[in-house]
């Protein structure tokens, strides 16, 4: 079992929403979708990626991904 970060991106900032336990990135995406899709507004995005270390945010309140590029994105239209 691995841990995955779920980060919500809005127009204003990124926010760590959850850390989910899952066997794969696809499973983590399915869990995040079930938990958060209904509450998302149009244009918001969820980023799901392996939790390899502490998450950090830059000066623009956007997360800095440390996974080497392996992430899933869900966009609410």
PDB file of N, CA, C and O in Angstrom:
ATOM      1  N   UNK A   1       0.860  -1.176   0.000  1.00  0.00           N
ATOM      2  CA  UNK A   1       0.000   0.000   0.000  1.00  0.00           C
ATOM      3  C   UNK A   1       0.899   1.229   0.000  1.00  0.00           C
ATOM      4  O   UNK A   1       1.842   1.309   0.767  1.00  0.00           O
ATOM      5  N   UNK A   2       0.567   2.185  -0.841  1.00  0.00           N
ATOM      6  CA  UNK A   2       1.296   3.444  -0.932  1.00  0.00           C
ATOM      7  C   UNK A   2       0.403   4.596  -0.503  1.00  0.00           C
ATOM      8  O   UNK A   2      -0.816   4.483  -0.510  1.00  0.00           O
ATOM      9  N   UNK A   3       1.032   5.717  -0.178  1.00  0.00           N
ATOM     10  CA  UNK A   3       0.284   6.926   0.139  1.00  0.00           C
ATOM     11  C   UNK A   3       0.407   7.902  -1.025  1.00  0.00           C
ATOM     12  O   UNK A   3       1.482   8.040  -1.617  1.00  0.00           O
ATOM     13  N   UNK A   4      -0.710   8.560  -1.325  1.00  0.00           N
ATOM     14  CA  UNK A   4      -0.777   9.518  -2.431  1.00  0.00           C
ATOM     15  C   UNK A   4      -1.356  10.826  -1.921  1.00  0.00           C
ATOM     16  O   UNK A   4      -2.334  10.833  -1.170  1.00  0.00           O
ATOM     17  N   UNK A   5      -0.744  11.934  -2.351  1.00  0.00           N
ATOM     18  CA  UNK A   5      -1.272  13.257  -2.041  1.00  0.00           C
ATOM     19  C   UNK A   5      -2.401  13.585  -3.011  1.00  0.00           C
ATOM     20  O   UNK A   5      -2.335  13.248  -4.190  1.00  0.00           O
ATOM     21  N   UNK A   6      -3.409  14.284  -2.507  1.00  0.00           N
ATOM     22  CA  UNK A   6      -4.493  14.826  -3.328  1.00  0.00           C
ATOM     23  C   UNK A   6      -4.467  16.332  -3.110  1.00  0.00           C
ATOM     24  O   UNK A   6      -4.714  16.816  -2.005  1.00  0.00           O
ATOM     25  N   UNK A   7      -4.134  17.078  -4.173  1.00  0.00           N
ATOM     26  CA  UNK A   7      -4.014  18.527  -4.105  1.00  0.00           C
ATOM     27  C   UNK A   7      -5.104  19.154  -4.971  1.00  0.00           C
ATOM     28  O   UNK A   7      -5.261  18.785  -6.138  1.00  0.00           O
ATOM     29  N   UNK A   8      -5.852  20.083  -4.404  1.00  0.00           N
ATOM     30  CA  UNK A   8      -6.882  20.818  -5.127  1.00  0.00           C
ATOM     31  C   UNK A   8      -6.296  22.139  -5.607  1.00  0.00           C
ATOM     32  O   UNK A   8      -5.741  22.901  -4.803  1.00  0.00           O
ATOM     33  N   UNK A   9      -6.412  22.407  -6.905  1.00  0.00           N
ATOM     34  CA  UNK A   9      -5.973  23.689  -7.468  1.00  0.00           C
ATOM     35  C   UNK A   9      -7.199  24.515  -7.804  1.00  0.00           C
ATOM     36  O   UNK A   9      -8.050  24.111  -8.593  1.00  0.00           O
ATOM     37  N   UNK A  10      -7.299  25.681  -7.182  1.00  0.00           N
ATOM     38  CA  UNK A  10      -8.335  26.654  -7.496  1.00  0.00           C
ATOM     39  C   UNK A  10      -7.662  27.858  -8.172  1.00  0.00           C
ATOM     40  O   UNK A  10      -6.444  27.877  -8.330  1.00  0.00           O
ATOM     41  N   UNK A  11      -8.445  28.860  -8.528  1.00  0.00           N
ATOM     42  CA  UNK A  11      -7.869  30.056  -9.147  1.00  0.00           C
ATOM     43  C   UNK A  11      -6.906  30.765  -8.196  1.00  0.00           C
ATOM     44  O   UNK A  11      -5.933  31.359  -8.624  1.00  0.00           O
ATOM     45  N   UNK A  12      -7.190  30.699  -6.907  1.00  0.00           N
ATOM     46  CA  UNK A  12      -6.408  31.431  -5.923  1.00  0.00           C
ATOM     47  C   UNK A  12      -5.149  30.709  -5.461  1.00  0.00           C
ATOM     48  O   UNK A  12      -4.114  31.331  -5.249  1.00  0.00           O
ATOM     49  N   UNK A  13      -5.247  29.382  -5.242  1.00  0.00           N
ATOM     50  CA  UNK A  13      -4.121  28.674  -4.645  1.00  0.00           C
ATOM     51  C   UNK A  13      -4.298  27.165  -4.774  1.00  0.00           C
ATOM     52  O   UNK A  13      -5.355  26.675  -5.168  1.00  0.00           O
ATOM     53  N   UNK A  14      -3.249  26.449  -4.424  1.00  0.00           N
ATOM     54  CA  UNK A  14      -3.298  24.996  -4.300  1.00  0.00           C
ATOM     55  C   UNK A  14      -3.443  24.656  -2.820  1.00  0.00           C
ATOM     56  O   UNK A  14      -2.937  25.371  -1.957  1.00  0.00           O
ATOM     57  N   UNK A  15      -4.138  23.545  -2.561  1.00  0.00           N
ATOM     58  CA  UNK A  15      -4.392  23.146  -1.184  1.00  0.00           C
ATOM     59  C   UNK A  15      -4.306  21.626  -1.081  1.00  0.00           C
ATOM     60  O   UNK A  15      -4.915  20.913  -1.887  1.00  0.00           O
ATOM     61  N   UNK A  16      -3.561  21.138  -0.099  1.00  0.00           N
ATOM     62  CA  UNK A  16      -3.519  19.703   0.159  1.00  0.00           C
ATOM     63  C   UNK A  16      -4.857  19.293   0.758  1.00  0.00           C
ATOM     64  O   UNK A  16      -5.238  19.766   1.832  1.00  0.00           O
ATOM     65  N   UNK A  17      -5.606  18.451   0.032  1.00  0.00           N
ATOM     66  CA  UNK A  17      -6.924  18.031   0.488  1.00  0.00           C
ATOM     67  C   UNK A  17      -6.877  16.742   1.304  1.00  0.00           C
ATOM     68  O   UNK A  17      -7.657  16.563   2.224  1.00  0.00           O
ATOM     69  N   UNK A  18      -5.971  15.836   0.932  1.00  0.00           N
ATOM     70  CA  UNK A  18      -6.026  14.506   1.530  1.00  0.00           C
ATOM     71  C   UNK A  18      -4.737  13.759   1.243  1.00  0.00           C
ATOM     72  O   UNK A  18      -3.982  14.112   0.341  1.00  0.00           O
ATOM     73  N   UNK A  19      -4.505  12.736   2.019  1.00  0.00           N
ATOM     74  CA  UNK A  19      -3.492  11.726   1.737  1.00  0.00           C
ATOM     75  C   UNK A  19      -4.245  10.403   1.749  1.00  0.00           C
ATOM     76  O   UNK A  19      -4.855  10.042   2.752  1.00  0.00           O
ATOM     77  N   UNK A  20      -4.255   9.712   0.598  1.00  0.00           N
ATOM     78  CA  UNK A  20      -5.015   8.464   0.493  1.00  0.00           C
ATOM     79  C   UNK A  20      -4.071   7.274   0.397  1.00  0.00           C
ATOM     80  O   UNK A  20      -2.976   7.381  -0.154  1.00  0.00           O
ATOM     81  N   UNK A  21      -4.499   6.165   0.960  1.00  0.00           N
ATOM     82  CA  UNK A  21      -3.779   4.900   0.840  1.00  0.00           C
ATOM     83  C   UNK A  21      -4.370   4.129  -0.325  1.00  0.00           C
ATOM     84  O   UNK A  21      -5.592   3.942  -0.398  1.00  0.00           O
ATOM     85  N   UNK A  22      -3.512   3.699  -1.247  1.00  0.00           N
ATOM     86  CA  UNK A  22      -3.979   2.960  -2.422  1.00  0.00           C
ATOM     87  C   UNK A  22      -2.857   2.078  -2.937  1.00  0.00           C
ATOM     88  O   UNK A  22      -1.680   2.292  -2.640  1.00  0.00           O
ATOM     89  N   UNK A  23      -3.245   1.089  -3.740  1.00  0.00           N
ATOM     90  CA  UNK A  23      -2.266   0.165  -4.315  1.00  0.00           C
ATOM     91  C   UNK A  23      -1.607   0.741  -5.564  1.00  0.00           C
ATOM     92  O   UNK A  23      -0.512   0.325  -5.931  1.00  0.00           O
ATOM     93  N   UNK A  24      -2.283   1.693  -6.233  1.00  0.00           N
ATOM     94  CA  UNK A  24      -1.739   2.262  -7.467  1.00  0.00           C
ATOM     95  C   UNK A  24      -2.216   3.699  -7.626  1.00  0.00           C
ATOM     96  O   UNK A  24      -3.147   4.138  -6.951  1.00  0.00           O
ATOM     97  N   UNK A  25      -1.597   4.388  -8.556  1.00  0.00           N
ATOM     98  CA  UNK A  25      -2.000   5.760  -8.859  1.00  0.00           C
ATOM     99  C   UNK A  25      -3.419   5.807  -9.411  1.00  0.00           C
ATOM    100  O   UNK A  25      -4.207   6.685  -9.062  1.00  0.00           O
ATOM    101  N   UNK A  26      -3.783   4.832 -10.234  1.00  0.00           N
ATOM    102  CA  UNK A  26      -5.152   4.774 -10.771  1.00  0.00           C
ATOM    103  C   UNK A  26      -6.179   4.570  -9.659  1.00  0.00           C
ATOM    104  O   UNK A  26      -7.256   5.167  -9.683  1.00  0.00           O
ATOM    105  N   UNK A  27      -5.854   3.727  -8.693  1.00  0.00           N
ATOM    106  CA  UNK A  27      -6.765   3.515  -7.566  1.00  0.00           C
ATOM    107  C   UNK A  27      -6.872   4.793  -6.721  1.00  0.00           C
ATOM    108  O   UNK A  27      -7.969   5.161  -6.290  1.00  0.00           O
ATOM    109  N   UNK A  28      -5.765   5.493  -6.521  1.00  0.00           N
ATOM    110  CA  UNK A  28      -5.789   6.746  -5.771  1.00  0.00           C
ATOM    111  C   UNK A  28      -6.658   7.778  -6.481  1.00  0.00           C
ATOM    112  O   UNK A  28      -7.410   8.512  -5.838  1.00  0.00           O
ATOM    113  N   UNK A  29      -6.579   7.842  -7.816  1.00  0.00           N
ATOM    114  CA  UNK A  29      -7.423   8.743  -8.586  1.00  0.00           C
ATOM    115  C   UNK A  29      -8.896   8.396  -8.396  1.00  0.00           C
ATOM    116  O   UNK A  29      -9.728   9.290  -8.199  1.00  0.00           O
ATOM    117  N   UNK A  30      -9.239   7.126  -8.443  1.00  0.00           N
ATOM    118  CA  UNK A  30     -10.633   6.707  -8.268  1.00  0.00           C
ATOM    119  C   UNK A  30     -11.152   7.089  -6.883  1.00  0.00           C
ATOM    120  O   UNK A  30     -12.295   7.557  -6.743  1.00  0.00           O
ATOM    121  N   UNK A  31     -10.330   6.930  -5.867  1.00  0.00           N
ATOM    122  CA  UNK A  31     -10.723   7.297  -4.503  1.00  0.00           C
ATOM    123  C   UNK A  31     -10.942   8.806  -4.411  1.00  0.00           C
ATOM    124  O   UNK A  31     -11.950   9.268  -3.879  1.00  0.00           O
ATOM    125  N   UNK A  32      -9.999   9.575  -4.934  1.00  0.00           N
ATOM    126  CA  UNK A  32     -10.106  11.037  -4.890  1.00  0.00           C
ATOM    127  C   UNK A  32     -11.323  11.521  -5.666  1.00  0.00           C
ATOM    128  O   UNK A  32     -12.034  12.434  -5.225  1.00  0.00           O
ATOM    129  N   UNK A  33     -11.573  10.916  -6.808  1.00  0.00           N
ATOM    130  CA  UNK A  33     -12.727  11.298  -7.618  1.00  0.00           C
ATOM    131  C   UNK A  33     -14.027  11.085  -6.853  1.00  0.00           C
ATOM    132  O   UNK A  33     -14.899  11.948  -6.828  1.00  0.00           O
ATOM    133  N   UNK A  34     -14.132   9.951  -6.202  1.00  0.00           N
ATOM    134  CA  UNK A  34     -15.340   9.633  -5.444  1.00  0.00           C
ATOM    135  C   UNK A  34     -15.520  10.603  -4.273  1.00  0.00           C
ATOM    136  O   UNK A  34     -16.634  11.042  -3.986  1.00  0.00           O
ATOM    137  N   UNK A  35     -14.431  10.971  -3.612  1.00  0.00           N
ATOM    138  CA  UNK A  35     -14.520  11.830  -2.428  1.00  0.00           C
ATOM    139  C   UNK A  35     -14.749  13.307  -2.772  1.00  0.00           C
ATOM    140  O   UNK A  35     -15.414  14.008  -2.012  1.00  0.00           O
ATOM    141  N   UNK A  36     -14.168  13.793  -3.874  1.00  0.00           N
ATOM    142  CA  UNK A  36     -14.094  15.236  -4.074  1.00  0.00           C
ATOM    143  C   UNK A  36     -14.766  15.783  -5.327  1.00  0.00           C
ATOM    144  O   UNK A  36     -14.999  16.982  -5.411  1.00  0.00           O
ATOM    145  N   UNK A  37     -15.079  14.959  -6.305  1.00  0.00           N
ATOM    146  CA  UNK A  37     -15.617  15.476  -7.571  1.00  0.00           C
ATOM    147  C   UNK A  37     -16.897  16.284  -7.379  1.00  0.00           C
ATOM    148  O   UNK A  37     -17.065  17.352  -7.969  1.00  0.00           O
ATOM    149  N   UNK A  38     -17.809  15.818  -6.566  1.00  0.00           N
ATOM    150  CA  UNK A  38     -19.098  16.501  -6.392  1.00  0.00           C
ATOM    151  C   UNK A  38     -18.935  17.894  -5.788  1.00  0.00           C
ATOM    152  O   UNK A  38     -19.723  18.793  -6.085  1.00  0.00           O
ATOM    153  N   UNK A  39     -17.922  18.110  -4.984  1.00  0.00           N
ATOM    154  CA  UNK A  39     -17.729  19.395  -4.335  1.00  0.00           C
ATOM    155  C   UNK A  39     -16.862  20.376  -5.104  1.00  0.00           C
ATOM    156  O   UNK A  39     -16.657  21.508  -4.656  1.00  0.00           O
ATOM    157  N   UNK A  40     -16.379  19.959  -6.269  1.00  0.00           N
ATOM    158  CA  UNK A  40     -15.501  20.832  -7.055  1.00  0.00           C
ATOM    159  C   UNK A  40     -16.308  21.790  -7.912  1.00  0.00           C
ATOM    160  O   UNK A  40     -17.393  21.457  -8.376  1.00  0.00           O
ATOM    161  N   UNK A  41     -15.750  22.975  -8.136  1.00  0.00           N
ATOM    162  CA  UNK A  41     -16.341  23.967  -9.030  1.00  0.00           C
ATOM    163  C   UNK A  41     -15.708  23.841 -10.404  1.00  0.00           C
ATOM    164  O   UNK A  41     -14.623  23.266 -10.549  1.00  0.00           O
ATOM    165  N   UNK A  42     -16.346  24.413 -11.410  1.00  0.00           N
ATOM    166  CA  UNK A  42     -15.817  24.381 -12.767  1.00  0.00           C
ATOM    167  C   UNK A  42     -14.439  25.016 -12.845  1.00  0.00           C
ATOM    168  O   UNK A  42     -14.193  26.061 -12.247  1.00  0.00           O
ATOM    169  N   UNK A  43     -13.533  24.372 -13.542  1.00  0.00           N
ATOM    170  CA  UNK A  43     -12.178  24.872 -13.700  1.00  0.00           C
ATOM    171  C   UNK A  43     -11.213  24.434 -12.618  1.00  0.00           C
ATOM    172  O   UNK A  43     -10.012  24.631 -12.751  1.00  0.00           O
ATOM    173  N   UNK A  44     -11.705  23.859 -11.541  1.00  0.00           N
ATOM    174  CA  UNK A  44     -10.810  23.363 -10.494  1.00  0.00           C
ATOM    175  C   UNK A  44     -10.200  22.034 -10.917  1.00  0.00           C
ATOM    176  O   UNK A  44     -10.785  21.287 -11.697  1.00  0.00           O
ATOM    177  N   UNK A  45      -9.024  21.749 -10.381  1.00  0.00           N
ATOM    178  CA  UNK A  45      -8.301  20.530 -10.734  1.00  0.00           C
ATOM    179  C   UNK A  45      -7.866  19.800  -9.480  1.00  0.00           C
ATOM    180  O   UNK A  45      -7.549  20.422  -8.470  1.00  0.00           O
ATOM    181  N   UNK A  46      -7.835  18.481  -9.569  1.00  0.00           N
ATOM    182  CA  UNK A  46      -7.233  17.650  -8.537  1.00  0.00           C
ATOM    183  C   UNK A  46      -5.969  17.039  -9.113  1.00  0.00           C
ATOM    184  O   UNK A  46      -5.984  16.495 -10.213  1.00  0.00           O
ATOM    185  N   UNK A  47      -4.890  17.139  -8.365  1.00  0.00           N
ATOM    186  CA  UNK A  47      -3.637  16.477  -8.723  1.00  0.00           C
ATOM    187  C   UNK A  47      -3.408  15.358  -7.720  1.00  0.00           C
ATOM    188  O   UNK A  47      -3.501  15.575  -6.513  1.00  0.00           O
ATOM    189  N   UNK A  48      -3.143  14.168  -8.224  1.00  0.00           N
ATOM    190  CA  UNK A  48      -2.908  13.010  -7.371  1.00  0.00           C
ATOM    191  C   UNK A  48      -1.526  12.472  -7.721  1.00  0.00           C
ATOM    192  O   UNK A  48      -1.238  12.188  -8.884  1.00  0.00           O
ATOM    193  N   UNK A  49      -0.665  12.312  -6.701  1.00  0.00           N
ATOM    194  CA  UNK A  49       0.680  11.824  -6.951  1.00  0.00           C
ATOM    195  C   UNK A  49       1.241  11.161  -5.705  1.00  0.00           C
ATOM    196  O   UNK A  49       0.796  11.412  -4.589  1.00  0.00           O
ATOM    197  N   UNK A  50       2.220  10.295  -5.916  1.00  0.00           N
ATOM    198  CA  UNK A  50       2.849   9.517  -4.856  1.00  0.00           C
ATOM    199  C   UNK A  50       3.483  10.435  -3.827  1.00  0.00           C
ATOM    200  O   UNK A  50       4.193  11.374  -4.175  1.00  0.00           O
ATOM    201  N   UNK A  51       3.237  10.153  -2.566  1.00  0.00           N
ATOM    202  CA  UNK A  51       3.814  10.931  -1.465  1.00  0.00           C
ATOM    203  C   UNK A  51       5.211  10.384  -1.178  1.00  0.00           C
ATOM    204  O   UNK A  51       5.372   9.435  -0.421  1.00  0.00           O
ATOM    205  N   UNK A  52       6.215  10.986  -1.794  1.00  0.00           N
ATOM    206  CA  UNK A  52       7.600  10.553  -1.587  1.00  0.00           C
ATOM    207  C   UNK A  52       8.278  11.301  -0.455  1.00  0.00           C
ATOM    208  O   UNK A  52       9.330  10.901  -0.001  1.00  0.00           O
ATOM    209  N   UNK A  53       7.717  12.397  -0.051  1.00  0.00           N
ATOM    210  CA  UNK A  53       8.272  13.227   1.010  1.00  0.00           C
ATOM    211  C   UNK A  53       7.278  14.318   1.327  1.00  0.00           C
ATOM    212  O   UNK A  53       6.181  14.338   0.786  1.00  0.00           O
ATOM    213  N   UNK A  54       7.667  15.248   2.168  1.00  0.00           N
ATOM    214  CA  UNK A  54       6.743  16.337   2.504  1.00  0.00           C
ATOM    215  C   UNK A  54       6.397  17.159   1.271  1.00  0.00           C
ATOM    216  O   UNK A  54       7.238  17.377   0.411  1.00  0.00           O
ATOM    217  N   UNK A  55       5.161  17.595   1.200  1.00  0.00           N
ATOM    218  CA  UNK A  55       4.737  18.438   0.089  1.00  0.00           C
ATOM    219  C   UNK A  55       5.146  19.872   0.391  1.00  0.00           C
ATOM    220  O   UNK A  55       5.128  20.299   1.541  1.00  0.00           O
ATOM    221  N   UNK A  56       5.521  20.591  -0.654  1.00  0.00           N
ATOM    222  CA  UNK A  56       5.881  21.994  -0.459  1.00  0.00           C
ATOM    223  C   UNK A  56       5.158  22.848  -1.490  1.00  0.00           C
ATOM    224  O   UNK A  56       4.720  22.364  -2.534  1.00  0.00           O
ATOM    225  N   UNK A  57       5.046  24.127  -1.161  1.00  0.00           N
ATOM    226  CA  UNK A  57       4.365  25.093  -2.012  1.00  0.00           C
ATOM    227  C   UNK A  57       5.321  26.245  -2.301  1.00  0.00           C
ATOM    228  O   UNK A  57       6.114  26.630  -1.445  1.00  0.00           O
ATOM    229  N   UNK A  58       5.231  26.803  -3.506  1.00  0.00           N
ATOM    230  CA  UNK A  58       6.109  27.908  -3.874  1.00  0.00           C
ATOM    231  C   UNK A  58       5.507  29.242  -3.438  1.00  0.00           C
ATOM    232  O   UNK A  58       4.463  29.282  -2.776  1.00  0.00           O
ATOM    233  N   UNK A  59       6.147  30.337  -3.819  1.00  0.00           N
ATOM    234  CA  UNK A  59       5.704  31.676  -3.412  1.00  0.00           C
ATOM    235  C   UNK A  59       4.353  32.066  -3.995  1.00  0.00           C
ATOM    236  O   UNK A  59       3.705  32.985  -3.518  1.00  0.00           O
ATOM    237  N   UNK A  60       3.884  31.357  -5.027  1.00  0.00           N
ATOM    238  CA  UNK A  60       2.567  31.604  -5.616  1.00  0.00           C
ATOM    239  C   UNK A  60       1.505  30.650  -5.086  1.00  0.00           C
ATOM    240  O   UNK A  60       0.430  30.532  -5.673  1.00  0.00           O
ATOM    241  N   UNK A  61       1.799  29.947  -4.001  1.00  0.00           N
ATOM    242  CA  UNK A  61       0.901  28.972  -3.379  1.00  0.00           C
ATOM    243  C   UNK A  61       0.543  27.832  -4.316  1.00  0.00           C
ATOM    244  O   UNK A  61      -0.569  27.306  -4.287  1.00  0.00           O
ATOM    245  N   UNK A  62       1.485  27.431  -5.178  1.00  0.00           N
ATOM    246  CA  UNK A  62       1.312  26.262  -6.026  1.00  0.00           C
ATOM    247  C   UNK A  62       2.230  25.153  -5.530  1.00  0.00           C
ATOM    248  O   UNK A  62       3.367  25.418  -5.146  1.00  0.00           O
ATOM    249  N   UNK A  63       1.727  23.922  -5.555  1.00  0.00           N
ATOM    250  CA  UNK A  63       2.516  22.815  -5.026  1.00  0.00           C
ATOM    251  C   UNK A  63       3.716  22.533  -5.916  1.00  0.00           C
ATOM    252  O   UNK A  63       3.709  22.794  -7.108  1.00  0.00           O
ATOM    253  N   UNK A  64       4.749  21.985  -5.285  1.00  0.00           N
ATOM    254  CA  UNK A  64       5.955  21.565  -5.987  1.00  0.00           C
ATOM    255  C   UNK A  64       5.943  20.042  -5.979  1.00  0.00           C
ATOM    256  O   UNK A  64       6.022  19.423  -4.927  1.00  0.00           O
ATOM    257  N   UNK A  65       5.775  19.459  -7.158  1.00  0.00           N
ATOM    258  CA  UNK A  65       5.669  18.004  -7.276  1.00  0.00           C
ATOM    259  C   UNK A  65       7.064  17.387  -7.242  1.00  0.00           C
ATOM    260  O   UNK A  65       7.957  17.813  -7.960  1.00  0.00           O
ATOM    261  N   UNK A  66       7.232  16.364  -6.421  1.00  0.00           N
ATOM    262  CA  UNK A  66       8.523  15.703  -6.280  1.00  0.00           C
ATOM    263  C   UNK A  66       8.469  14.232  -6.689  1.00  0.00           C
ATOM    264  O   UNK A  66       9.203  13.423  -6.165  1.00  0.00           O
ATOM    265  N   UNK A  67       7.600  13.895  -7.641  1.00  0.00           N
ATOM    266  CA  UNK A  67       7.404  12.485  -7.995  1.00  0.00           C
ATOM    267  C   UNK A  67       8.148  12.068  -9.247  1.00  0.00           C
ATOM    268  O   UNK A  67       8.082  10.911  -9.635  1.00  0.00           O
ATOM    269  N   UNK A  68       8.806  12.973  -9.920  1.00  0.00           N
ATOM    270  CA  UNK A  68       9.456  12.628 -11.170  1.00  0.00           C
ATOM    271  C   UNK A  68       8.487  12.570 -12.334  1.00  0.00           C
ATOM    272  O   UNK A  68       8.760  11.944 -13.339  1.00  0.00           O
ATOM    273  N   UNK A  69       7.325  13.191 -12.218  1.00  0.00           N
ATOM    274  CA  UNK A  69       6.395  13.285 -13.329  1.00  0.00           C
ATOM    275  C   UNK A  69       5.226  12.326 -13.295  1.00  0.00           C
ATOM    276  O   UNK A  69       4.356  12.402 -14.140  1.00  0.00           O
ATOM    277  N   UNK A  70       5.162  11.416 -12.347  1.00  0.00           N
ATOM    278  CA  UNK A  70       4.052  10.469 -12.275  1.00  0.00           C
ATOM    279  C   UNK A  70       2.920  11.057 -11.444  1.00  0.00           C
ATOM    280  O   UNK A  70       2.961  11.045 -10.236  1.00  0.00           O
ATOM    281  N   UNK A  71       1.933  11.593 -12.143  1.00  0.00           N
ATOM    282  CA  UNK A  71       0.762  12.122 -11.462  1.00  0.00           C
ATOM    283  C   UNK A  71      -0.447  12.018 -12.362  1.00  0.00           C
ATOM    284  O   UNK A  71      -0.335  11.864 -13.565  1.00  0.00           O
ATOM    285  N   UNK A  72      -1.616  12.083 -11.748  1.00  0.00           N
ATOM    286  CA  UNK A  72      -2.893  12.076 -12.474  1.00  0.00           C
ATOM    287  C   UNK A  72      -3.587  13.391 -12.173  1.00  0.00           C
ATOM    288  O   UNK A  72      -3.475  13.941 -11.087  1.00  0.00           O
ATOM    289  N   UNK A  73      -4.317  13.886 -13.151  1.00  0.00           N
ATOM    290  CA  UNK A  73      -5.032  15.150 -13.021  1.00  0.00           C
ATOM    291  C   UNK A  73      -6.499  14.918 -13.362  1.00  0.00           C
ATOM    292  O   UNK A  73      -6.808  14.298 -14.373  1.00  0.00           O
ATOM    293  N   UNK A  74      -7.385  15.431 -12.504  1.00  0.00           N
ATOM    294  CA  UNK A  74      -8.805  15.399 -12.777  1.00  0.00           C
ATOM    295  C   UNK A  74      -9.292  16.837 -12.830  1.00  0.00           C
ATOM    296  O   UNK A  74      -9.055  17.612 -11.901  1.00  0.00           O
ATOM    297  N   UNK A  75      -9.954  17.235 -13.923  1.00  0.00           N
ATOM    298  CA  UNK A  75     -10.442  18.594 -14.109  1.00  0.00           C
ATOM    299  C   UNK A  75     -11.959  18.584 -14.092  1.00  0.00           C
ATOM    300  O   UNK A  75     -12.580  17.769 -14.777  1.00  0.00           O
ATOM    301  N   UNK A  76     -12.544  19.493 -13.341  1.00  0.00           N
ATOM    302  CA  UNK A  76     -14.009  19.632 -13.305  1.00  0.00           C
ATOM    303  C   UNK A  76     -14.407  20.737 -14.287  1.00  0.00           C
ATOM    304  O   UNK A  76     -13.974  21.867 -14.151  1.00  0.00           O
ATOM    305  N   UNK A  77     -15.198  20.390 -15.289  1.00  0.00           N
ATOM    306  CA  UNK A  77     -15.648  21.363 -16.273  1.00  0.00           C
ATOM    307  C   UNK A  77     -17.021  21.890 -15.919  1.00  0.00           C
ATOM    308  O   UNK A  77     -17.777  21.317 -15.263  1.00  0.00           O
TER     309      UNK A  77
END
